[in-house]
Amino acid sequence: MTPVERARTAFAEVFGGAPQGCWWAPGRVNLIGEHTDYQGGFVLPLALPQGAAVAARARSDRVLRVHSLHAGGTAEIDLDDVAPGTPEGWLGYLAGVGWALTQAGHRVPGLDVVLDSDVPIGAGLSSSAAIECAVAVAWDDLAGLGLDRDALAAAARRAENDVVGAPTGVMDQMASLHGQEGSLMFLDTRSMDIEQVPLELAEHGLALLVIDTRAPHALVDGEYAERHASCARGAQLLGVSELRDVPVEGLTDRLATLEDDLLRRRVRHVVTENDRVMRLVGVLRSGADPRSAGTLMTASHVSMRDDFEITVPQVDAAVDAVLAAGAHGARMTGGGFGGCVLALVEAGSAGAVFNAVAGAYEEAGFDPPTSFI
Ligand code: GLA
């Protein structure tokens, strides 16, 4: 059964009667453009087939009662009691959206919800954004708000930033709400302009292999916030409002004006990453062989590893192993400190490439990885 079917079926058992509807939103992988979205930069994610589903029915009060098949268990809160940091745990992803919509001046009812998802948790595939976006579209429909997808993405991001307390950008929520099958979403996070860029992998005999390294996410929250703060400091010292405004041309000279080597490397990652996104989009727009995008993916990984320092040994080992096994390019995807590696491979070689990673992990004593195409 799909998450939608499971959520719909469970609703009657948990709440009695039928839900008013089921809503679904996908997780994402990011092809390139990491840690650029909170500095006004460029990202190039694609929506996944895996997603979060909510079966929901409006209530006459403001209570949000959620039964999660995903996490197991039921939790509830009055929407008027939601505040930064409250509630803790997974309920915050849903309650935070109700809070954000209320803050934006919309009147939203309480809901009875059954939640399910098949996005792996803690793998850097935006399992939380999928939940936020699914409940955002549910509320939009049930309350007849008529909001567009950018507004729903903004509410979902506020839930994450203000209620859950993670200072993320808007890439994940925009990818979840605007992703289209067969396309990458090229997003300018300053103007919020979107271009759907076709990704013709099958036509070229290629596949994207997603390897879940299953590396434990240690210190994620603090480290992400630290990178966020470093970038803001770098922008301030360079006299720009966001690092998006620092051109890659003449970067070395500009960086020389920064005294702190760590800050220089943080800034260099973001500025060169924006440039790599633009170049990769250029490759795909030109209709060139997508294999030539692989070197940009790998360069992005090296930049995350050496300059931004957000990779972990399992992630670096997976990238090394897939490249040695013939992948055209590979990189960690998502916020970092674990999670998934994305590899551009010949469709016929995906199994062998994955086996190379599994072998390397066994040798290194890491937990076995998993993968999907
Ligand atoms: C997380 C955040 C995004 C983005 C990525 C890194 O997924 O939610 O906003 O910053 O990390 O690119």
mmCIF file of C-alpha atoms and ligand atoms in Angstrom:
data_model
loop_
_atom_site.group_PDB
_atom_site.id
_atom_site.type_symbol
_atom_site.label_atom_id
_atom_site.label_comp_id
_atom_site.label_asym_id
_atom_site.label_seq_id
_atom_site.Cartn_x
_atom_site.Cartn_y
_atom_site.Cartn_z
ATOM 1 C CA MET A 1 0.000 0.000 0.000
ATOM 2 C CA THR A 2 1.085 3.567 -0.594
ATOM 3 C CA PRO A 3 1.269 6.086 2.282
ATOM 4 C CA VAL A 4 -1.958 7.681 0.962
ATOM 5 C CA GLU A 5 -3.771 4.339 1.036
ATOM 6 C CA ARG A 6 -2.437 3.469 4.473
ATOM 7 C CA ALA A 7 -3.384 6.871 5.908
ATOM 8 C CA ARG A 8 -6.881 6.710 4.404
ATOM 9 C CA THR A 9 -7.471 3.173 5.690
ATOM 10 C CA ALA A 10 -6.207 3.927 9.181
ATOM 11 C CA PHE A 11 -8.319 7.085 9.493
ATOM 12 C CA ALA A 12 -11.582 5.208 9.967
ATOM 13 C CA GLU A 13 -10.022 2.969 12.611
ATOM 14 C CA VAL A 14 -8.459 5.840 14.552
ATOM 15 C CA PHE A 15 -11.076 8.575 14.263
ATOM 16 C CA GLY A 16 -14.197 6.808 12.973
ATOM 17 C CA GLY A 17 -15.796 7.823 9.682
ATOM 18 C CA ALA A 18 -14.049 8.977 6.544
ATOM 19 C CA PRO A 19 -11.469 11.731 6.121
ATOM 20 C CA GLN A 20 -12.493 14.724 3.982
ATOM 21 C CA GLY A 21 -9.515 14.011 1.781
ATOM 22 C CA CYS A 22 -5.938 12.839 1.481
ATOM 23 C CA TRP A 23 -3.049 15.080 0.561
ATOM 24 C CA TRP A 24 0.471 14.085 -0.382
ATOM 25 C CA ALA A 25 3.797 15.883 -0.810
ATOM 26 C CA PRO A 26 7.191 14.479 -1.839
ATOM 27 C CA GLY A 27 10.643 14.501 -0.303
ATOM 28 C CA ARG A 28 13.529 15.713 -2.477
ATOM 29 C CA VAL A 29 17.120 15.196 -3.425
ATOM 30 C CA ASN A 30 19.226 18.158 -4.424
ATOM 31 C CA LEU A 31 21.299 17.618 -7.558
ATOM 32 C CA ILE A 32 23.494 20.621 -6.761
ATOM 33 C CA GLY A 33 23.388 23.933 -4.853
ATOM 34 C CA GLU A 34 23.988 23.148 -1.182
ATOM 35 C CA HIS A 35 23.833 25.723 1.603
ATOM 36 C CA THR A 36 23.125 28.452 -0.900
ATOM 37 C CA ASP A 37 19.410 28.901 -0.193
ATOM 38 C CA TYR A 38 19.759 31.012 2.955
ATOM 39 C CA GLN A 39 22.124 33.375 1.123
ATOM 40 C CA GLY A 40 19.822 34.239 -1.782
ATOM 41 C CA GLY A 41 21.492 31.707 -4.072
ATOM 42 C CA PHE A 42 20.607 28.986 -6.557
ATOM 43 C CA VAL A 43 19.473 25.386 -6.037
ATOM 44 C CA LEU A 44 18.603 22.514 -8.364
ATOM 45 C CA PRO A 45 16.583 19.849 -6.529
ATOM 46 C CA LEU A 46 14.188 17.232 -7.808
ATOM 47 C CA ALA A 47 11.137 15.795 -6.082
ATOM 48 C CA LEU A 48 11.227 12.142 -5.072
ATOM 49 C CA PRO A 49 8.604 9.474 -5.672
ATOM 50 C CA GLN A 50 8.601 8.984 -1.876
ATOM 51 C CA GLY A 51 6.470 11.370 0.134
ATOM 52 C CA ALA A 52 4.280 12.116 3.143
ATOM 53 C CA ALA A 53 0.510 11.623 3.140
ATOM 54 C CA VAL A 54 -2.112 13.084 5.429
ATOM 55 C CA ALA A 55 -5.712 11.917 5.646
ATOM 56 C CA ALA A 56 -7.559 14.759 7.338
ATOM 57 C CA ARG A 57 -10.899 16.078 8.525
ATOM 58 C CA ALA A 58 -11.584 19.542 9.885
ATOM 59 C CA ARG A 59 -12.772 19.893 13.475
ATOM 60 C CA SER A 60 -15.079 22.503 14.956
ATOM 61 C CA ASP A 61 -12.406 23.564 17.485
ATOM 62 C CA ARG A 62 -8.694 24.444 17.171
ATOM 63 C CA VAL A 63 -7.302 21.099 18.316
ATOM 64 C CA LEU A 64 -4.822 19.370 16.027
ATOM 65 C CA ARG A 65 -4.875 15.650 16.729
ATOM 66 C CA VAL A 66 -2.438 13.555 14.714
ATOM 67 C CA HIS A 67 -1.973 9.830 14.576
ATOM 68 C CA SER A 68 1.365 9.019 12.968
ATOM 69 C CA LEU A 69 1.800 5.629 11.330
ATOM 70 C CA HIS A 70 5.328 6.768 10.559
ATOM 71 C CA ALA A 71 6.519 7.609 14.082
ATOM 72 C CA GLY A 72 3.890 5.482 15.828
ATOM 73 C CA GLY A 73 1.516 7.099 18.306
ATOM 74 C CA THR A 74 -0.977 9.926 18.627
ATOM 75 C CA ALA A 75 -0.281 13.470 19.772
ATOM 76 C CA GLU A 76 -2.367 16.614 19.998
ATOM 77 C CA ILE A 77 -2.161 20.311 20.744
ATOM 78 C CA ASP A 78 -4.509 23.285 20.665
ATOM 79 C CA LEU A 79 -3.307 25.506 17.817
ATOM 80 C CA ASP A 80 -3.523 28.479 20.165
ATOM 81 C CA ASP A 81 -0.853 26.867 22.355
ATOM 82 C CA VAL A 82 1.686 26.500 19.520
ATOM 83 C CA ALA A 83 4.714 28.770 19.895
ATOM 84 C CA PRO A 84 8.422 28.757 19.026
ATOM 85 C CA GLY A 85 9.777 25.477 20.429
ATOM 86 C CA THR A 86 6.263 24.112 21.226
ATOM 87 C CA PRO A 87 5.305 21.364 20.603
ATOM 88 C CA GLU A 88 8.547 19.403 20.498
ATOM 89 C CA GLY A 89 9.047 16.394 18.231
ATOM 90 C CA TRP A 90 7.302 15.481 15.002
ATOM 91 C CA LEU A 91 4.007 17.147 15.945
ATOM 92 C CA GLY A 92 5.834 20.460 15.547
ATOM 93 C CA TYR A 93 6.082 19.982 11.772
ATOM 94 C CA LEU A 94 2.285 19.912 11.486
ATOM 95 C CA ALA A 95 1.352 22.259 14.320
ATOM 96 C CA GLY A 96 3.986 24.725 13.100
ATOM 97 C CA VAL A 97 2.229 25.031 9.755
ATOM 98 C CA GLY A 98 -1.088 25.796 11.494
ATOM 99 C CA TRP A 99 0.731 28.384 13.596
ATOM 100 C CA ALA A 100 2.420 29.947 10.543
ATOM 101 C CA LEU A 101 -0.860 30.165 8.621
ATOM 102 C CA THR A 102 -2.495 31.769 11.675
ATOM 103 C CA GLN A 103 0.401 34.230 11.978
ATOM 104 C CA ALA A 104 -0.101 35.137 8.328
ATOM 105 C CA GLY A 105 -3.663 36.148 9.154
ATOM 106 C CA HIS A 106 -5.552 33.030 8.067
ATOM 107 C CA ARG A 107 -8.216 31.387 10.175
ATOM 108 C CA VAL A 108 -7.551 27.644 10.195
ATOM 109 C CA PRO A 109 -9.572 24.947 11.981
ATOM 110 C CA GLY A 110 -8.256 22.123 14.107
ATOM 111 C CA LEU A 111 -7.810 18.836 12.266
ATOM 112 C CA ASP A 112 -7.975 15.122 12.867
ATOM 113 C CA VAL A 113 -5.072 13.692 10.875
ATOM 114 C CA VAL A 114 -3.524 10.351 10.093
ATOM 115 C CA LEU A 115 0.030 10.813 8.858
ATOM 116 C CA ASP A 116 2.190 8.371 6.967
ATOM 117 C CA SER A 117 5.365 8.706 4.946
ATOM 118 C CA ASP A 118 7.853 6.590 3.061
ATOM 119 C CA VAL A 119 10.603 9.229 3.014
ATOM 120 C CA PRO A 120 13.491 7.844 5.073
ATOM 121 C CA ILE A 121 13.863 9.909 8.259
ATOM 122 C CA GLY A 122 17.144 11.664 8.989
ATOM 123 C CA ALA A 123 18.579 10.814 5.577
ATOM 124 C CA GLY A 124 18.730 14.355 4.222
ATOM 125 C CA LEU A 125 15.752 13.694 1.922
ATOM 126 C CA SER A 126 13.449 16.332 3.472
ATOM 127 C CA SER A 127 11.116 14.021 5.330
ATOM 128 C CA SER A 128 10.105 16.986 7.491
ATOM 129 C CA ALA A 129 9.380 19.314 4.562
ATOM 130 C CA ALA A 130 7.220 16.594 2.986
ATOM 131 C CA ILE A 131 5.088 16.440 6.154
ATOM 132 C CA GLU A 132 4.869 20.238 6.400
ATOM 133 C CA CYS A 133 3.869 20.604 2.758
ATOM 134 C CA ALA A 134 1.294 17.798 2.844
ATOM 135 C CA VAL A 135 -0.483 19.348 5.811
ATOM 136 C CA ALA A 136 -0.149 22.846 4.313
ATOM 137 C CA VAL A 137 -2.075 21.811 1.178
ATOM 138 C CA ALA A 138 -4.604 19.963 3.360
ATOM 139 C CA TRP A 139 -5.266 23.096 5.416
ATOM 140 C CA ASP A 140 -5.388 25.252 2.311
ATOM 141 C CA ASP A 141 -8.118 23.055 0.840
ATOM 142 C CA LEU A 142 -10.083 22.393 4.014
ATOM 143 C CA ALA A 143 -10.133 26.043 5.077
ATOM 144 C CA GLY A 144 -10.629 27.284 1.498
ATOM 145 C CA LEU A 145 -7.643 29.612 1.798
ATOM 146 C CA GLY A 146 -6.805 29.643 -1.913
ATOM 147 C CA LEU A 147 -3.100 30.229 -1.277
ATOM 148 C CA ASP A 148 -0.559 29.705 -4.028
ATOM 149 C CA ARG A 149 2.295 27.264 -3.634
ATOM 150 C CA ASP A 150 4.902 29.895 -2.824
ATOM 151 C CA ALA A 151 2.749 31.076 0.084
ATOM 152 C CA LEU A 152 2.293 27.510 1.299
ATOM 153 C CA ALA A 153 6.042 26.900 1.023
ATOM 154 C CA ALA A 154 6.654 30.065 3.037
ATOM 155 C CA ALA A 155 4.304 28.862 5.785
ATOM 156 C CA ALA A 156 5.965 25.447 5.811
ATOM 157 C CA ARG A 157 9.386 27.076 6.073
ATOM 158 C CA ARG A 158 8.215 29.253 8.975
ATOM 159 C CA ALA A 159 7.073 26.115 10.769
ATOM 160 C CA GLU A 160 10.574 24.704 10.381
ATOM 161 C CA ASN A 161 12.388 27.950 11.254
ATOM 162 C CA ASP A 162 10.223 29.357 14.027
ATOM 163 C CA VAL A 163 8.422 26.427 15.666
ATOM 164 C CA VAL A 164 10.856 23.542 15.089
ATOM 165 C CA GLY A 165 13.783 25.970 15.383
ATOM 166 C CA ALA A 166 15.988 24.972 12.417
ATOM 167 C CA PRO A 167 17.280 28.058 10.508
ATOM 168 C CA THR A 168 16.903 26.456 7.070
ATOM 169 C CA GLY A 169 16.293 28.033 3.678
ATOM 170 C CA VAL A 170 13.234 27.418 1.530
ATOM 171 C CA MET A 171 14.622 24.889 -0.965
ATOM 172 C CA ASP A 172 13.027 21.775 0.523
ATOM 173 C CA GLN A 173 9.522 23.185 0.784
ATOM 174 C CA MET A 174 9.684 24.732 -2.703
ATOM 175 C CA ALA A 175 10.942 21.452 -4.191
ATOM 176 C CA SER A 176 8.157 19.548 -2.463
ATOM 177 C CA LEU A 177 5.446 21.899 -3.712
ATOM 178 C CA HIS A 178 6.777 22.712 -7.191
ATOM 179 C CA GLY A 179 8.594 19.504 -8.179
ATOM 180 C CA GLN A 180 7.500 18.004 -11.491
ATOM 181 C CA GLU A 181 8.139 14.540 -12.809
ATOM 182 C CA GLY A 182 11.086 14.382 -15.203
ATOM 183 C CA SER A 183 12.376 17.839 -14.254
ATOM 184 C CA LEU A 184 14.774 19.533 -11.941
ATOM 185 C CA MET A 185 13.529 22.677 -10.231
ATOM 186 C CA PHE A 186 16.018 25.468 -10.850
ATOM 187 C CA LEU A 187 15.148 27.990 -8.149
ATOM 188 C CA ASP A 188 16.526 31.453 -7.587
ATOM 189 C CA THR A 189 15.931 31.759 -3.851
ATOM 190 C CA ARG A 190 16.062 35.545 -4.011
ATOM 191 C CA SER A 191 13.537 36.272 -6.747
ATOM 192 C CA MET A 192 11.806 32.901 -6.169
ATOM 193 C CA ASP A 193 11.772 32.443 -9.962
ATOM 194 C CA ILE A 194 11.508 28.810 -11.006
ATOM 195 C CA GLU A 195 12.578 27.170 -14.233
ATOM 196 C CA GLN A 196 11.719 23.505 -14.700
ATOM 197 C CA VAL A 197 14.815 22.024 -16.368
ATOM 198 C CA PRO A 198 14.229 18.674 -18.091
ATOM 199 C CA LEU A 199 16.454 15.864 -16.836
ATOM 200 C CA GLU A 200 16.648 13.283 -19.578
ATOM 201 C CA LEU A 201 18.501 10.490 -17.883
ATOM 202 C CA ALA A 202 16.792 7.422 -19.339
ATOM 203 C CA GLU A 203 17.185 8.846 -22.839
ATOM 204 C CA HIS A 204 20.930 8.905 -22.259
ATOM 205 C CA GLY A 205 21.111 5.504 -20.582
ATOM 206 C CA LEU A 206 21.806 7.120 -17.207
ATOM 207 C CA ALA A 207 20.395 6.888 -13.705
ATOM 208 C CA LEU A 208 20.714 8.747 -10.427
ATOM 209 C CA LEU A 209 21.621 6.372 -7.657
ATOM 210 C CA VAL A 210 20.723 7.602 -4.155
ATOM 211 C CA ILE A 211 22.813 5.924 -1.481
ATOM 212 C CA ASP A 212 21.635 6.303 2.086
ATOM 213 C CA THR A 213 24.877 6.150 4.063
ATOM 214 C CA ARG A 214 22.870 5.672 7.279
ATOM 215 C CA ALA A 215 25.536 7.679 9.057
ATOM 216 C CA PRO A 216 24.107 8.959 12.324
ATOM 217 C CA HIS A 217 23.313 12.672 12.144
ATOM 218 C CA ALA A 218 25.508 13.981 14.928
ATOM 219 C CA LEU A 219 25.379 17.660 15.946
ATOM 220 C CA VAL A 220 23.309 18.538 12.903
ATOM 221 C CA ASP A 221 21.316 21.370 14.379
ATOM 222 C CA GLY A 222 24.219 23.237 15.922
ATOM 223 C CA GLU A 223 26.476 22.753 12.901
ATOM 224 C CA TYR A 224 23.844 23.921 10.408
ATOM 225 C CA ALA A 225 23.175 27.039 12.458
ATOM 226 C CA GLU A 226 26.915 27.675 12.699
ATOM 227 C CA ARG A 227 27.293 27.568 8.895
ATOM 228 C CA HIS A 228 24.322 29.875 8.580
ATOM 229 C CA ALA A 229 25.925 32.355 10.980
ATOM 230 C CA SER A 230 29.358 32.148 9.281
ATOM 231 C CA CYS A 231 27.821 32.968 5.910
ATOM 232 C CA ALA A 232 25.971 35.958 7.336
ATOM 233 C CA ARG A 233 29.225 37.179 8.909
ATOM 234 C CA GLY A 234 31.129 36.652 5.655
ATOM 235 C CA ALA A 235 28.537 38.641 3.710
ATOM 236 C CA GLN A 236 28.683 41.465 6.217
ATOM 237 C CA LEU A 237 32.490 41.661 6.102
ATOM 238 C CA LEU A 238 32.426 41.673 2.294
ATOM 239 C CA GLY A 239 29.842 44.452 2.291
ATOM 240 C CA VAL A 240 27.001 42.571 0.584
ATOM 241 C CA SER A 241 23.544 41.714 1.870
ATOM 242 C CA GLU A 242 23.895 38.061 0.851
ATOM 243 C CA LEU A 243 26.735 35.936 -0.561
ATOM 244 C CA ARG A 244 24.684 35.610 -3.722
ATOM 245 C CA ASP A 245 26.014 39.060 -4.566
ATOM 246 C CA VAL A 246 29.666 37.992 -4.547
ATOM 247 C CA PRO A 247 30.737 37.147 -8.111
ATOM 248 C CA VAL A 248 33.005 34.186 -8.691
ATOM 249 C CA GLU A 249 35.216 36.372 -10.871
ATOM 250 C CA GLY A 250 37.853 38.012 -8.678
ATOM 251 C CA LEU A 251 36.876 35.813 -5.717
ATOM 252 C CA THR A 252 40.459 35.132 -4.655
ATOM 253 C CA ASP A 253 41.167 38.855 -4.284
ATOM 254 C CA ARG A 254 38.015 39.436 -2.300
ATOM 255 C CA LEU A 255 38.693 36.495 -0.038
ATOM 256 C CA ALA A 256 42.139 37.894 0.676
ATOM 257 C CA THR A 257 40.416 40.777 2.487
ATOM 258 C CA LEU A 258 39.056 38.326 5.073
ATOM 259 C CA GLU A 259 41.464 37.582 7.894
ATOM 260 C CA ASP A 260 39.855 34.380 9.116
ATOM 261 C CA ASP A 261 40.821 31.341 6.991
ATOM 262 C CA LEU A 262 37.753 29.401 8.157
ATOM 263 C CA LEU A 263 35.459 32.216 7.040
ATOM 264 C CA ARG A 264 37.303 32.423 3.706
ATOM 265 C CA ARG A 265 36.595 28.750 3.051
ATOM 266 C CA ARG A 266 32.947 28.997 4.100
ATOM 267 C CA VAL A 267 32.409 31.933 1.744
ATOM 268 C CA ARG A 268 34.327 30.224 -1.055
ATOM 269 C CA HIS A 269 32.009 27.220 -0.877
ATOM 270 C CA VAL A 270 28.840 29.276 -1.250
ATOM 271 C CA VAL A 271 30.154 31.517 -4.036
ATOM 272 C CA THR A 272 31.633 28.671 -6.086
ATOM 273 C CA GLU A 273 28.552 26.508 -5.449
ATOM 274 C CA ASN A 274 26.279 29.152 -6.954
ATOM 275 C CA ASP A 275 28.575 29.197 -9.974
ATOM 276 C CA ARG A 276 28.442 25.398 -10.261
ATOM 277 C CA VAL A 277 24.642 25.439 -10.193
ATOM 278 C CA MET A 278 24.570 27.959 -13.036
ATOM 279 C CA ARG A 279 27.079 25.922 -15.043
ATOM 280 C CA LEU A 280 25.196 22.677 -14.507
ATOM 281 C CA VAL A 281 21.928 24.291 -15.564
ATOM 282 C CA GLY A 282 23.813 25.573 -18.629
ATOM 283 C CA VAL A 283 24.878 22.030 -19.526
ATOM 284 C CA LEU A 284 21.328 20.702 -19.278
ATOM 285 C CA ARG A 285 19.752 23.657 -21.101
ATOM 286 C CA SER A 286 22.196 23.261 -23.990
ATOM 287 C CA GLY A 287 21.059 19.686 -24.533
ATOM 288 C CA ALA A 288 24.616 18.431 -24.012
ATOM 289 C CA ASP A 289 25.267 14.922 -22.709
ATOM 290 C CA PRO A 290 24.338 14.984 -18.987
ATOM 291 C CA ARG A 291 27.460 12.912 -18.256
ATOM 292 C CA SER A 292 29.398 16.151 -18.526
ATOM 293 C CA ALA A 293 27.513 17.439 -15.456
ATOM 294 C CA GLY A 294 29.211 14.802 -13.329
ATOM 295 C CA THR A 295 32.419 16.757 -12.780
ATOM 296 C CA LEU A 296 30.422 19.680 -11.378
ATOM 297 C CA MET A 297 28.683 17.342 -8.931
ATOM 298 C CA THR A 298 31.991 15.957 -7.748
ATOM 299 C CA ALA A 299 33.514 19.437 -7.462
ATOM 300 C CA SER A 300 30.540 20.383 -5.295
ATOM 301 C CA HIS A 301 31.275 17.450 -3.027
ATOM 302 C CA VAL A 302 34.931 18.393 -2.680
ATOM 303 C CA SER A 303 33.877 21.929 -1.765
ATOM 304 C CA MET A 304 31.455 20.650 0.894
ATOM 305 C CA ARG A 305 34.121 18.327 2.241
ATOM 306 C CA ASP A 306 37.106 20.673 2.320
ATOM 307 C CA ASP A 307 35.695 24.209 2.487
ATOM 308 C CA PHE A 308 32.284 23.908 4.125
ATOM 309 C CA GLU A 309 33.241 20.843 6.194
ATOM 310 C CA ILE A 310 29.775 19.291 6.340
ATOM 311 C CA THR A 311 30.595 15.734 5.262
ATOM 312 C CA VAL A 312 31.380 12.721 7.458
ATOM 313 C CA PRO A 313 33.636 9.690 6.798
ATOM 314 C CA GLN A 314 30.772 7.442 5.597
ATOM 315 C CA VAL A 315 29.699 10.075 3.075
ATOM 316 C CA ASP A 316 33.224 10.658 1.751
ATOM 317 C CA ALA A 317 33.829 6.912 1.544
ATOM 318 C CA ALA A 318 30.639 6.450 -0.513
ATOM 319 C CA VAL A 319 31.653 9.196 -2.938
ATOM 320 C CA ASP A 320 35.153 7.747 -3.329
ATOM 321 C CA ALA A 321 33.763 4.247 -3.885
ATOM 322 C CA VAL A 322 31.194 5.226 -6.518
ATOM 323 C CA LEU A 323 33.729 7.296 -8.449
ATOM 324 C CA ALA A 324 36.218 4.411 -8.381
ATOM 325 C CA ALA A 325 33.415 2.150 -9.652
ATOM 326 C CA GLY A 326 32.830 4.389 -12.672
ATOM 327 C CA ALA A 327 30.183 6.937 -11.622
ATOM 328 C CA HIS A 328 30.315 10.105 -13.748
ATOM 329 C CA GLY A 329 29.955 12.289 -10.661
ATOM 330 C CA ALA A 330 28.852 12.067 -7.064
ATOM 331 C CA ARG A 331 28.098 14.265 -4.104
ATOM 332 C CA MET A 332 26.416 14.385 -0.758
ATOM 333 C CA THR A 333 22.918 15.830 -0.973
ATOM 334 C CA GLY A 334 21.120 17.859 1.697
ATOM 335 C CA GLY A 335 22.173 19.665 4.842
ATOM 336 C CA GLY A 336 25.088 17.367 5.645
ATOM 337 C CA PHE A 337 26.709 15.488 8.516
ATOM 338 C CA GLY A 338 25.409 12.193 7.163
ATOM 339 C CA GLY A 339 22.471 11.436 4.937
ATOM 340 C CA CYS A 340 22.576 10.493 1.271
ATOM 341 C CA VAL A 341 25.044 10.489 -1.584
ATOM 342 C CA LEU A 342 23.797 11.032 -5.107
ATOM 343 C CA ALA A 343 25.695 9.380 -7.967
ATOM 344 C CA LEU A 344 25.254 9.860 -11.706
ATOM 345 C CA VAL A 345 25.769 6.401 -13.184
ATOM 346 C CA GLU A 346 25.228 4.351 -16.338
ATOM 347 C CA ALA A 347 21.787 2.808 -15.815
ATOM 348 C CA GLY A 348 23.168 -0.686 -16.332
ATOM 349 C CA SER A 349 25.905 -0.246 -13.755
ATOM 350 C CA ALA A 350 23.872 0.995 -10.771
ATOM 351 C CA GLY A 351 23.939 -2.405 -9.047
ATOM 352 C CA ALA A 352 27.687 -2.789 -9.423
ATOM 353 C CA VAL A 353 28.286 0.775 -8.232
ATOM 354 C CA PHE A 354 26.169 0.173 -5.139
ATOM 355 C CA ASN A 355 27.979 -3.083 -4.447
ATOM 356 C CA ALA A 356 31.271 -1.194 -4.518
ATOM 357 C CA VAL A 357 29.977 1.074 -1.740
ATOM 358 C CA ALA A 358 28.648 -1.859 0.276
ATOM 359 C CA GLY A 359 32.059 -3.553 -0.014
ATOM 360 C CA ALA A 360 33.944 -0.432 1.038
ATOM 361 C CA TYR A 361 31.618 -0.008 4.034
ATOM 362 C CA GLU A 362 32.116 -3.575 5.140
ATOM 363 C CA GLU A 363 35.865 -3.143 4.982
ATOM 364 C CA ALA A 364 35.684 0.100 6.975
ATOM 365 C CA GLY A 365 33.334 -1.379 9.582
ATOM 366 C CA PHE A 366 30.460 1.026 8.743
ATOM 367 C CA ASP A 367 26.804 -0.016 8.973
ATOM 368 C CA PRO A 368 25.560 -1.324 5.604
ATOM 369 C CA PRO A 369 24.213 1.371 3.238
ATOM 370 C CA THR A 370 20.925 1.192 1.345
ATOM 371 C CA SER A 371 20.012 2.684 -2.025
ATOM 372 C CA PHE A 372 17.315 3.470 -4.540
ATOM 373 C CA ILE A 373 17.237 4.778 -8.085
HETATM 374 C C1 GLA B 1 18.598 21.564 4.472
HETATM 375 C C2 GLA B 1 17.757 22.830 4.515
HETATM 376 C C3 GLA B 1 17.743 23.530 3.175
HETATM 377 C C4 GLA B 1 19.151 23.720 2.624
HETATM 378 C C5 GLA B 1 19.936 22.424 2.710
HETATM 379 C C6 GLA B 1 21.369 22.620 2.327
HETATM 380 O O1 GLA B 1 17.984 20.624 3.634
HETATM 381 O O2 GLA B 1 16.447 22.538 4.912
HETATM 382 O O3 GLA B 1 17.070 24.764 3.292
HETATM 383 O O4 GLA B 1 19.807 24.756 3.289
HETATM 384 O O5 GLA B 1 19.899 21.848 3.998
HETATM 385 O O6 GLA B 1 21.475 22.971 0.997
#
